[in-house]
PDB file of C-alpha atoms and ligand atoms in Angstrom:
ATOM      1  CA  MET A   1     -13.810   0.790  28.549  1.00 54.00           C
ATOM      2  CA  ASN A   2     -12.165  -2.101  27.945  1.00 70.00           C
ATOM      3  CA  LYS A   3     -10.137  -1.931  24.176  1.00 82.00           C
ATOM      4  CA  PRO A   4     -11.374  -4.702  21.533  1.00 89.00           C
ATOM      5  CA  PRO A   5      -9.193  -7.098  20.714  1.00 94.00           C
ATOM      6  CA  ILE A   6      -6.891  -7.258  18.140  1.00 96.00           C
ATOM      7  CA  LEU A   7      -7.398 -10.137  15.428  1.00 96.00           C
ATOM      8  CA  GLY A   8      -6.263  -9.465  12.370  1.00 98.00           C
ATOM      9  CA  VAL A   9      -4.229  -7.522  10.971  1.00 98.00           C
ATOM     10  CA  ILE A  10      -4.324  -5.648   7.578  1.00 98.00           C
ATOM     11  CA  PHE A  11      -0.883  -4.588   5.588  1.00 98.00           C
ATOM     12  CA  ASP A  12      -0.910  -2.111   3.160  1.00 98.00           C
ATOM     13  CA  LEU A  13       2.184  -3.394   0.246  1.00 98.00           C
ATOM     14  CA  ASP A  14       3.735  -1.129  -1.402  1.00 96.00           C
ATOM     15  CA  GLY A  15       5.921   0.625   1.236  1.00 95.00           C
ATOM     16  CA  VAL A  16       5.426  -1.856   3.954  1.00 97.00           C
ATOM     17  CA  ILE A  17       5.925  -4.864   3.023  1.00 98.00           C
ATOM     18  CA  ILE A  18       7.736  -4.444   0.046  1.00 96.00           C
ATOM     19  CA  SER A  19       9.674  -1.414  -1.582  1.00 92.00           C
ATOM     20  CA  THR A  20       7.889   0.237  -4.791  1.00 95.00           C
ATOM     21  CA  ASP A  21       8.449   4.394  -4.473  1.00 92.00           C
ATOM     22  CA  GLU A  22      11.282   3.954  -6.417  1.00 94.00           C
ATOM     23  CA  CYS A  23       9.920   1.766  -9.698  1.00 96.00           C
ATOM     24  CA  HIS A  24       6.476   4.061  -9.537  1.00 97.00           C
ATOM     25  CA  TYR A  25       8.810   6.993  -9.957  1.00 97.00           C
ATOM     26  CA  LEU A  26      10.677   6.172 -12.537  1.00 98.00           C
ATOM     27  CA  ALA A  27       7.810   5.112 -14.545  1.00 98.00           C
ATOM     28  CA  TRP A  28       6.035   7.855 -14.014  1.00 98.00           C
ATOM     29  CA  ASN A  29       8.818  10.396 -14.696  1.00 98.00           C
ATOM     30  CA  ARG A  30       9.277   8.334 -18.067  1.00 98.00           C
ATOM     31  CA  MET A  31       6.120   8.422 -19.289  1.00 98.00           C
ATOM     32  CA  ALA A  32       5.746  12.383 -18.189  1.00 97.00           C
ATOM     33  CA  GLY A  33       8.551  13.150 -19.725  1.00 97.00           C
ATOM     34  CA  GLU A  34       7.878  11.698 -22.852  1.00 97.00           C
ATOM     35  CA  GLU A  35       4.935  14.323 -22.758  1.00 96.00           C
ATOM     36  CA  GLY A  36       7.044  16.783 -21.904  1.00 97.00           C
ATOM     37  CA  ILE A  37       5.297  17.787 -18.424  1.00 97.00           C
ATOM     38  CA  PRO A  38       7.707  18.328 -15.181  1.00 97.00           C
ATOM     39  CA  PHE A  39       7.601  15.118 -12.725  1.00 97.00           C
ATOM     40  CA  THR A  40      10.268  15.221  -9.538  1.00 95.00           C
ATOM     41  CA  ARG A  41      10.482  12.871  -6.183  1.00 95.00           C
ATOM     42  CA  ALA A  42       8.832  15.268  -4.408  1.00 94.00           C
ATOM     43  CA  ASP A  43       5.716  15.344  -6.894  1.00 94.00           C
ATOM     44  CA  ASN A  44       6.224  11.407  -6.800  1.00 94.00           C
ATOM     45  CA  GLU A  45       5.450  11.635  -2.888  1.00 91.00           C
ATOM     46  CA  ARG A  46       2.166  12.960  -3.075  1.00 91.00           C
ATOM     47  CA  LEU A  47       0.979   9.438  -5.229  1.00 93.00           C
ATOM     48  CA  ARG A  48       1.767   6.942  -2.355  1.00 91.00           C
ATOM     49  CA  GLY A  49      -1.484   5.389  -1.574  1.00 90.00           C
ATOM     50  CA  VAL A  50      -3.369   7.251  -4.115  1.00 90.00           C
ATOM     51  CA  SER A  51      -4.868   4.714  -6.815  1.00 93.00           C
ATOM     52  CA  ARG A  52      -3.399   4.806 -10.901  1.00 95.00           C
ATOM     53  CA  MET A  53      -5.690   7.390 -12.223  1.00 95.00           C
ATOM     54  CA  ASP A  54      -5.962   9.195  -9.038  1.00 93.00           C
ATOM     55  CA  SER A  55      -2.454   9.745  -9.251  1.00 95.00           C
ATOM     56  CA  LEU A  56      -2.467  10.260 -13.043  1.00 98.00           C
ATOM     57  CA  ALA A  57      -4.654  13.334 -11.952  1.00 97.00           C
ATOM     58  CA  ILE A  58      -2.028  14.924  -9.964  1.00 96.00           C
ATOM     59  CA  VAL A  59       0.570  14.158 -13.012  1.00 97.00           C
ATOM     60  CA  LEU A  60      -1.288  15.982 -15.340  1.00 98.00           C
ATOM     61  CA  GLU A  61      -2.003  19.066 -12.575  1.00 96.00           C
ATOM     62  CA  ARG A  62       1.671  20.227 -14.485  1.00 94.00           C
ATOM     63  CA  ALA A  63       0.514  19.684 -17.902  1.00 96.00           C
ATOM     64  CA  SER A  64       0.460  22.559 -20.689  1.00 95.00           C
ATOM     65  CA  ARG A  65      -3.017  21.848 -21.523  1.00 95.00           C
ATOM     66  CA  ALA A  66      -6.259  19.244 -21.421  1.00 96.00           C
ATOM     67  CA  TYR A  67      -5.740  15.940 -21.997  1.00 96.00           C
ATOM     68  CA  THR A  68      -8.774  13.771 -23.266  1.00 97.00           C
ATOM     69  CA  THR A  69     -10.175  10.763 -21.785  1.00 97.00           C
ATOM     70  CA  ALA A  70      -8.682   8.324 -24.468  1.00 98.00           C
ATOM     71  CA  GLU A  71      -5.634   9.859 -23.846  1.00 97.00           C
ATOM     72  CA  LYS A  72      -5.871   9.844 -20.048  1.00 98.00           C
ATOM     73  CA  ASP A  73      -6.552   6.364 -20.557  1.00 98.00           C
ATOM     74  CA  ALA A  74      -3.484   5.414 -22.955  1.00 98.00           C
ATOM     75  CA  MET A  75      -0.873   6.861 -20.376  1.00 98.00           C
ATOM     76  CA  ALA A  76      -2.100   5.158 -17.525  1.00 98.00           C
ATOM     77  CA  SER A  77      -1.585   2.222 -19.555  1.00 98.00           C
ATOM     78  CA  ARG A  78       1.364   2.673 -20.879  1.00 98.00           C
ATOM     79  CA  LYS A  79       2.444   4.512 -17.199  1.00 98.00           C
ATOM     80  CA  ASN A  80       2.120   0.775 -16.289  1.00 98.00           C
ATOM     81  CA  ALA A  81       3.431  -1.062 -18.629  1.00 98.00           C
ATOM     82  CA  TYR A  82       6.617   1.124 -17.922  1.00 98.00           C
ATOM     83  CA  TYR A  83       5.940   0.148 -14.331  1.00 98.00           C
ATOM     84  CA  VAL A  84       5.881  -4.075 -14.645  1.00 98.00           C
ATOM     85  CA  GLU A  85       8.404  -3.899 -16.863  1.00 98.00           C
ATOM     86  CA  LEU A  86      10.803  -2.752 -13.507  1.00 98.00           C
ATOM     87  CA  ILE A  87       8.291  -4.750 -11.120  1.00 98.00           C
ATOM     88  CA  ASN A  88       9.185  -7.839 -12.765  1.00 97.00           C
ATOM     89  CA  ARG A  89      12.467  -7.573 -11.974  1.00 96.00           C
ATOM     90  CA  LEU A  90      12.005  -7.912  -7.981  1.00 97.00           C
ATOM     91  CA  THR A  91      13.091 -10.698  -6.119  1.00 96.00           C
ATOM     92  CA  LYS A  92      12.087 -11.619  -2.678  1.00 94.00           C
ATOM     93  CA  GLU A  93      15.563  -9.551  -1.685  1.00 94.00           C
ATOM     94  CA  ASP A  94      13.168  -6.699  -2.391  1.00 94.00           C
ATOM     95  CA  LEU A  95      10.867  -7.563   0.768  1.00 96.00           C
ATOM     96  CA  LEU A  96      11.674  -4.404   3.479  1.00 97.00           C
ATOM     97  CA  PRO A  97      13.205  -5.118   7.042  1.00 96.00           C
ATOM     98  CA  GLY A  98      11.551  -6.991   9.494  1.00 97.00           C
ATOM     99  CA  ALA A  99       8.150  -7.614   6.833  1.00 97.00           C
ATOM    100  CA  LEU A 100       9.073 -11.692   6.493  1.00 97.00           C
ATOM    101  CA  GLN A 101      10.082 -11.347  10.598  1.00 97.00           C
ATOM    102  CA  ALA A 102       5.849 -10.261  11.484  1.00 97.00           C
ATOM    103  CA  LEU A 103       4.228 -12.380   9.149  1.00 98.00           C
ATOM    104  CA  HIS A 104       6.125 -15.416  11.181  1.00 97.00           C
ATOM    105  CA  LEU A 105       5.171 -13.420  14.104  1.00 97.00           C
ATOM    106  CA  LEU A 106       1.726 -13.069  13.868  1.00 97.00           C
ATOM    107  CA  LYS A 107       1.093 -16.288  12.733  1.00 97.00           C
ATOM    108  CA  GLU A 108       3.020 -17.884  16.198  1.00 96.00           C
ATOM    109  CA  MET A 109       0.244 -15.660  17.486  1.00 95.00           C
ATOM    110  CA  GLY A 110      -2.050 -17.371  16.136  1.00 95.00           C
ATOM    111  CA  ILE A 111      -3.370 -13.695  14.589  1.00 97.00           C
ATOM    112  CA  LYS A 112      -5.081 -13.420  10.699  1.00 98.00           C
ATOM    113  CA  PHE A 113      -3.064 -11.269   8.075  1.00 98.00           C
ATOM    114  CA  ALA A 114      -4.364 -10.138   5.117  1.00 98.00           C
ATOM    115  CA  ILE A 115      -3.122  -7.051   2.510  1.00 98.00           C
ATOM    116  CA  GLY A 116      -5.172  -4.529   1.712  1.00 98.00           C
ATOM    117  CA  SER A 117      -3.636  -2.456  -1.359  1.00 97.00           C
ATOM    118  CA  SER A 118      -4.599  -0.107  -3.649  1.00 95.00           C
ATOM    119  CA  SER A 119      -2.632  -1.063  -6.358  1.00 96.00           C
ATOM    120  CA  LYS A 120      -3.338  -3.288  -9.563  1.00 97.00           C
ATOM    121  CA  ASN A 121      -0.781  -4.877  -9.522  1.00 98.00           C
ATOM    122  CA  THR A 122      -1.485  -6.906  -6.158  1.00 98.00           C
ATOM    123  CA  PRO A 123      -0.713 -10.017  -7.863  1.00 98.00           C
ATOM    124  CA  LEU A 124       2.510  -9.948  -9.694  1.00 98.00           C
ATOM    125  CA  LEU A 125       3.837  -8.127  -6.806  1.00 98.00           C
ATOM    126  CA  LEU A 126       3.382 -10.816  -4.201  1.00 98.00           C
ATOM    127  CA  LYS A 127       4.207 -13.615  -6.739  1.00 97.00           C
ATOM    128  CA  ARG A 128       7.868 -12.020  -7.086  1.00 97.00           C
ATOM    129  CA  ILE A 129       8.147 -11.534  -3.544  1.00 97.00           C
ATOM    130  CA  GLU A 130       7.126 -15.263  -3.108  1.00 97.00           C
ATOM    131  CA  LEU A 131       4.066 -14.520  -0.711  1.00 98.00           C
ATOM    132  CA  SER A 132       1.010 -14.919  -3.040  1.00 97.00           C
ATOM    133  CA  HIS A 133      -0.250 -17.680  -0.787  1.00 97.00           C
ATOM    134  CA  ALA A 134       1.056 -16.324   2.910  1.00 97.00           C
ATOM    135  CA  PHE A 135      -1.980 -13.985   3.961  1.00 98.00           C
ATOM    136  CA  ASP A 136      -5.233 -14.965   4.954  1.00 98.00           C
ATOM    137  CA  ALA A 137      -6.492 -12.654   2.884  1.00 98.00           C
ATOM    138  CA  VAL A 138      -5.800 -10.303  -0.451  1.00 98.00           C
ATOM    139  CA  ALA A 139      -7.982  -7.193  -1.035  1.00 98.00           C
ATOM    140  CA  ASP A 140      -6.235  -5.113  -3.819  1.00 97.00           C
ATOM    141  CA  GLY A 141      -7.076  -2.667  -6.749  1.00 95.00           C
ATOM    142  CA  ASN A 142      -8.840  -5.116  -8.819  1.00 96.00           C
ATOM    143  CA  HIS A 143     -11.591  -6.212  -6.450  1.00 94.00           C
ATOM    144  CA  ILE A 144     -12.782  -2.514  -5.493  1.00 95.00           C
ATOM    145  CA  THR A 145     -14.186   1.171  -7.268  1.00 93.00           C
ATOM    146  CA  HIS A 146     -13.241   3.452  -4.192  1.00 93.00           C
ATOM    147  CA  SER A 147      -9.778   3.801  -3.930  1.00 91.00           C
ATOM    148  CA  LYS A 148      -8.311   5.086  -0.009  1.00 93.00           C
ATOM    149  CA  PRO A 149      -8.590   7.477   2.005  1.00 95.00           C
ATOM    150  CA  ASN A 150     -11.806   5.371   1.213  1.00 96.00           C
ATOM    151  CA  PRO A 151     -12.042   2.573   3.957  1.00 98.00           C
ATOM    152  CA  GLU A 152     -13.273   0.153   1.111  1.00 98.00           C
ATOM    153  CA  VAL A 153     -10.046  -1.852   0.454  1.00 98.00           C
ATOM    154  CA  PHE A 154      -9.508  -2.476   4.300  1.00 98.00           C
ATOM    155  CA  LEU A 155     -13.370  -3.263   4.725  1.00 98.00           C
ATOM    156  CA  LEU A 156     -13.184  -6.017   1.992  1.00 98.00           C
ATOM    157  CA  ALA A 157      -9.586  -7.601   3.788  1.00 98.00           C
ATOM    158  CA  ALA A 158     -11.718  -7.711   6.766  1.00 98.00           C
ATOM    159  CA  LYS A 159     -14.687  -9.306   5.952  1.00 98.00           C
ATOM    160  CA  LYS A 160     -12.215 -11.949   3.574  1.00 98.00           C
ATOM    161  CA  MET A 161     -10.844 -12.529   7.073  1.00 98.00           C
ATOM    162  CA  GLY A 162     -14.031 -13.306   8.794  1.00 98.00           C
ATOM    163  CA  LEU A 163     -13.484 -10.386  11.069  1.00 98.00           C
ATOM    164  CA  SER A 164     -15.203  -7.277  12.803  1.00 98.00           C
ATOM    165  CA  PRO A 165     -12.984  -3.699  11.959  1.00 98.00           C
ATOM    166  CA  GLU A 166     -13.074  -2.550  14.893  1.00 97.00           C
ATOM    167  CA  ASN A 167     -10.503  -6.186  15.888  1.00 97.00           C
ATOM    168  CA  CYS A 168      -8.183  -5.174  12.852  1.00 98.00           C
ATOM    169  CA  LEU A 169      -4.982  -3.246  12.542  1.00 98.00           C
ATOM    170  CA  VAL A 170      -3.640  -1.663   9.664  1.00 98.00           C
ATOM    171  CA  VAL A 171      -1.047  -1.321   8.904  1.00 98.00           C
ATOM    172  CA  GLU A 172       0.566   1.618   6.155  1.00 98.00           C
ATOM    173  CA  ASP A 173       2.839   3.863   4.513  1.00 97.00           C
ATOM    174  CA  ALA A 174       0.150   6.592   3.615  1.00 95.00           C
ATOM    175  CA  ASP A 175      -1.376   9.365   5.184  1.00 95.00           C
ATOM    176  CA  ALA A 176      -4.437   8.427   2.659  1.00 94.00           C
ATOM    177  CA  GLY A 177      -3.998   4.857   4.641  1.00 97.00           C
ATOM    178  CA  ILE A 178      -4.280   5.821   7.965  1.00 98.00           C
ATOM    179  CA  GLU A 179      -7.154   7.911   6.974  1.00 97.00           C
ATOM    180  CA  ALA A 180      -9.053   5.102   5.913  1.00 97.00           C
ATOM    181  CA  ALA A 181      -8.299   2.796   8.256  1.00 98.00           C
ATOM    182  CA  ALA A 182     -10.269   5.769  10.553  1.00 98.00           C
ATOM    183  CA  ALA A 183     -12.949   5.924   8.281  1.00 98.00           C
ATOM    184  CA  GLY A 184     -13.494   2.141   8.480  1.00 98.00           C
ATOM    185  CA  GLY A 185     -13.442   2.212  12.236  1.00 98.00           C
ATOM    186  CA  MET A 186     -10.284  -0.221  12.418  1.00 98.00           C
ATOM    187  CA  MET A 187      -7.177   0.991  14.165  1.00 97.00           C
ATOM    188  CA  SER A 188      -3.806   1.530  12.868  1.00 97.00           C
ATOM    189  CA  MET A 189      -0.127   1.797  13.044  1.00 98.00           C
ATOM    190  CA  GLY A 190       1.622   4.497  10.821  1.00 98.00           C
ATOM    191  CA  VAL A 191       4.874   3.051   9.494  1.00 97.00           C
ATOM    192  CA  GLY A 192       7.723   4.955   7.803  1.00 94.00           C
ATOM    193  CA  TYR A 193       5.817   8.378   5.979  1.00 92.00           C
ATOM    194  CA  ALA A 194       2.850   7.693   7.792  1.00 96.00           C
ATOM    195  CA  SER A 195       4.304   7.121  11.395  1.00 95.00           C
ATOM    196  CA  ALA A 196       3.997  10.777  12.098  1.00 95.00           C
ATOM    197  CA  HIS A 197       0.333  11.130  10.625  1.00 96.00           C
ATOM    198  CA  PRO A 198      -1.491  12.401  14.388  1.00 96.00           C
ATOM    199  CA  SER A 199      -4.660   9.935  13.870  1.00 95.00           C
ATOM    200  CA  ALA A 200      -2.457   7.010  13.571  1.00 97.00           C
ATOM    201  CA  ASP A 201      -2.723   4.629  16.790  1.00 96.00           C
ATOM    202  CA  PHE A 202       0.697   3.327  16.488  1.00 96.00           C
ATOM    203  CA  ARG A 203       3.905   4.223  14.797  1.00 96.00           C
ATOM    204  CA  ALA A 204       7.146   2.292  14.204  1.00 96.00           C
ATOM    205  CA  LYS A 205       9.735   3.858  11.958  1.00 95.00           C
ATOM    206  CA  SER A 206       9.557   0.292  10.175  1.00 94.00           C
ATOM    207  CA  LEU A 207       7.768  -2.982   9.799  1.00 97.00           C
ATOM    208  CA  ALA A 208      11.650  -3.929  12.068  1.00 96.00           C
ATOM    209  CA  ASP A 209      10.417  -1.812  14.377  1.00 95.00           C
ATOM    210  CA  ALA A 210       7.012  -2.509  15.271  1.00 95.00           C
ATOM    211  CA  ASN A 211       6.609  -4.108  18.694  1.00 93.00           C
ATOM    212  CA  PHE A 212       2.996  -5.982  17.703  1.00 94.00           C
ATOM    213  CA  LYS A 213       3.556  -8.251  20.954  1.00 92.00           C
ATOM    214  CA  ALA A 214       3.357  -4.982  22.750  1.00 92.00           C
ATOM    215  CA  ILE A 215       0.662  -3.571  20.411  1.00 91.00           C
ATOM    216  CA  LEU A 216      -1.036  -6.878  20.415  1.00 89.00           C
ATOM    217  CA  TRP A 217      -1.158  -7.534  24.326  1.00 85.00           C
ATOM    218  CA  ARG A 218      -1.695  -3.695  25.192  1.00 78.00           C
ATOM    219  CA  ASP A 219      -3.895  -3.386  28.877  1.00 51.00           C
ATOM    220  CA  ALA A 220      -7.420  -4.136  28.249  1.00 41.00           C
ATOM    221  CA  SER A 221      -7.802  -0.104  29.638  1.00 40.00           C
TER     222      SER A 221
HETATM  223  C1  BG6 B 301      -0.490   2.072  -4.207  1.00 76.98           C
HETATM  224  C2  BG6 B 301       0.869   2.796  -4.353  1.00 76.98           C
HETATM  225  O1  BG6 B 301       0.178   0.949  -3.231  1.00 76.98           O
HETATM  226  O2  BG6 B 301      -1.227   1.472  -5.188  1.00 76.98           O
HETATM  227  C3  BG6 B 301       0.344   4.349  -4.991  1.00 76.98           C
HETATM  228  O3  BG6 B 301       1.255   3.332  -2.749  1.00 76.98           O
HETATM  229  C4  BG6 B 301      -0.099   3.777  -6.656  1.00 76.98           C
HETATM  230  O4  BG6 B 301       1.711   4.593  -5.928  1.00 76.98           O
HETATM  231  C5  BG6 B 301      -1.183   2.889  -6.463  1.00 76.98           C
HETATM  232  O5  BG6 B 301      -0.684   4.575  -7.459  1.00 76.98           O
HETATM  233  C6  BG6 B 301      -2.096   2.070  -7.463  1.00 76.98           C
HETATM  234  O6  BG6 B 301      -0.566   0.958  -7.891  1.00 76.98           O
HETATM  235  P1  BG6 B 301      -1.004   0.451  -9.567  1.00 76.98           P
HETATM  236  O7  BG6 B 301       0.016  -0.758  -9.392  1.00 76.98           O
HETATM  237  O8  BG6 B 301      -2.529  -0.329  -9.592  1.00 76.98           O
HETATM  238  O9  BG6 B 301      -0.932   0.858 -10.431  1.00 76.98           O
HETATM  239 MG1   MG B 302       2.127   2.467   1.033  1.00 76.98          MG
END
């Protein structure tokens, strides 16, 4: 059976285009520390691709008491204020290796590309790295109600590009993102942490190692 052609690529932002893991870690660690909740780098690994409120729920698994909804909202806002303080220092020098080259190559090949991110800070991050106008479409945490592994953000990105899901390739560093791509009927490339995910159709250590030409021109067999 012929494989559908890839006409668009949907990039996750955090951990694919720009590395924000350390900023998230420092912000959660500061907030949790103030509350007396233990939070380690290993805990931070579990937050990859997960929405802010779902991340908070994971952080609170180690809390010694229950928190009210109002307290949780305040904690999430406080963490975000710490996070924004940190990402406001990022520049285009913080783009991950191979990211710009990948976008240039896709443009040259006439392939559309979009952002599909759970982050509500997507507009700020894109501004910091000077890519606010680089993508054909942006779908992010401000536009969705269900976070990855629900495919909502990727389906929206595909729709905004005017493409069917089966013609889209998702590039992700989070297991939840690879699962979201599969749930949305899209192909996926796992990079970094998600390169080990068994459901990824393609894998690369980073975008610098991703061979988009080979993937886009793959045998229709
Ligand atoms: C994802 C990150 O891209 O965005 C998660 O991988 C993060 O770690 C999520 O929790 C939500 O981000 P924000 O910026 O809306 O708090
Ligand atoms: Mg990510």
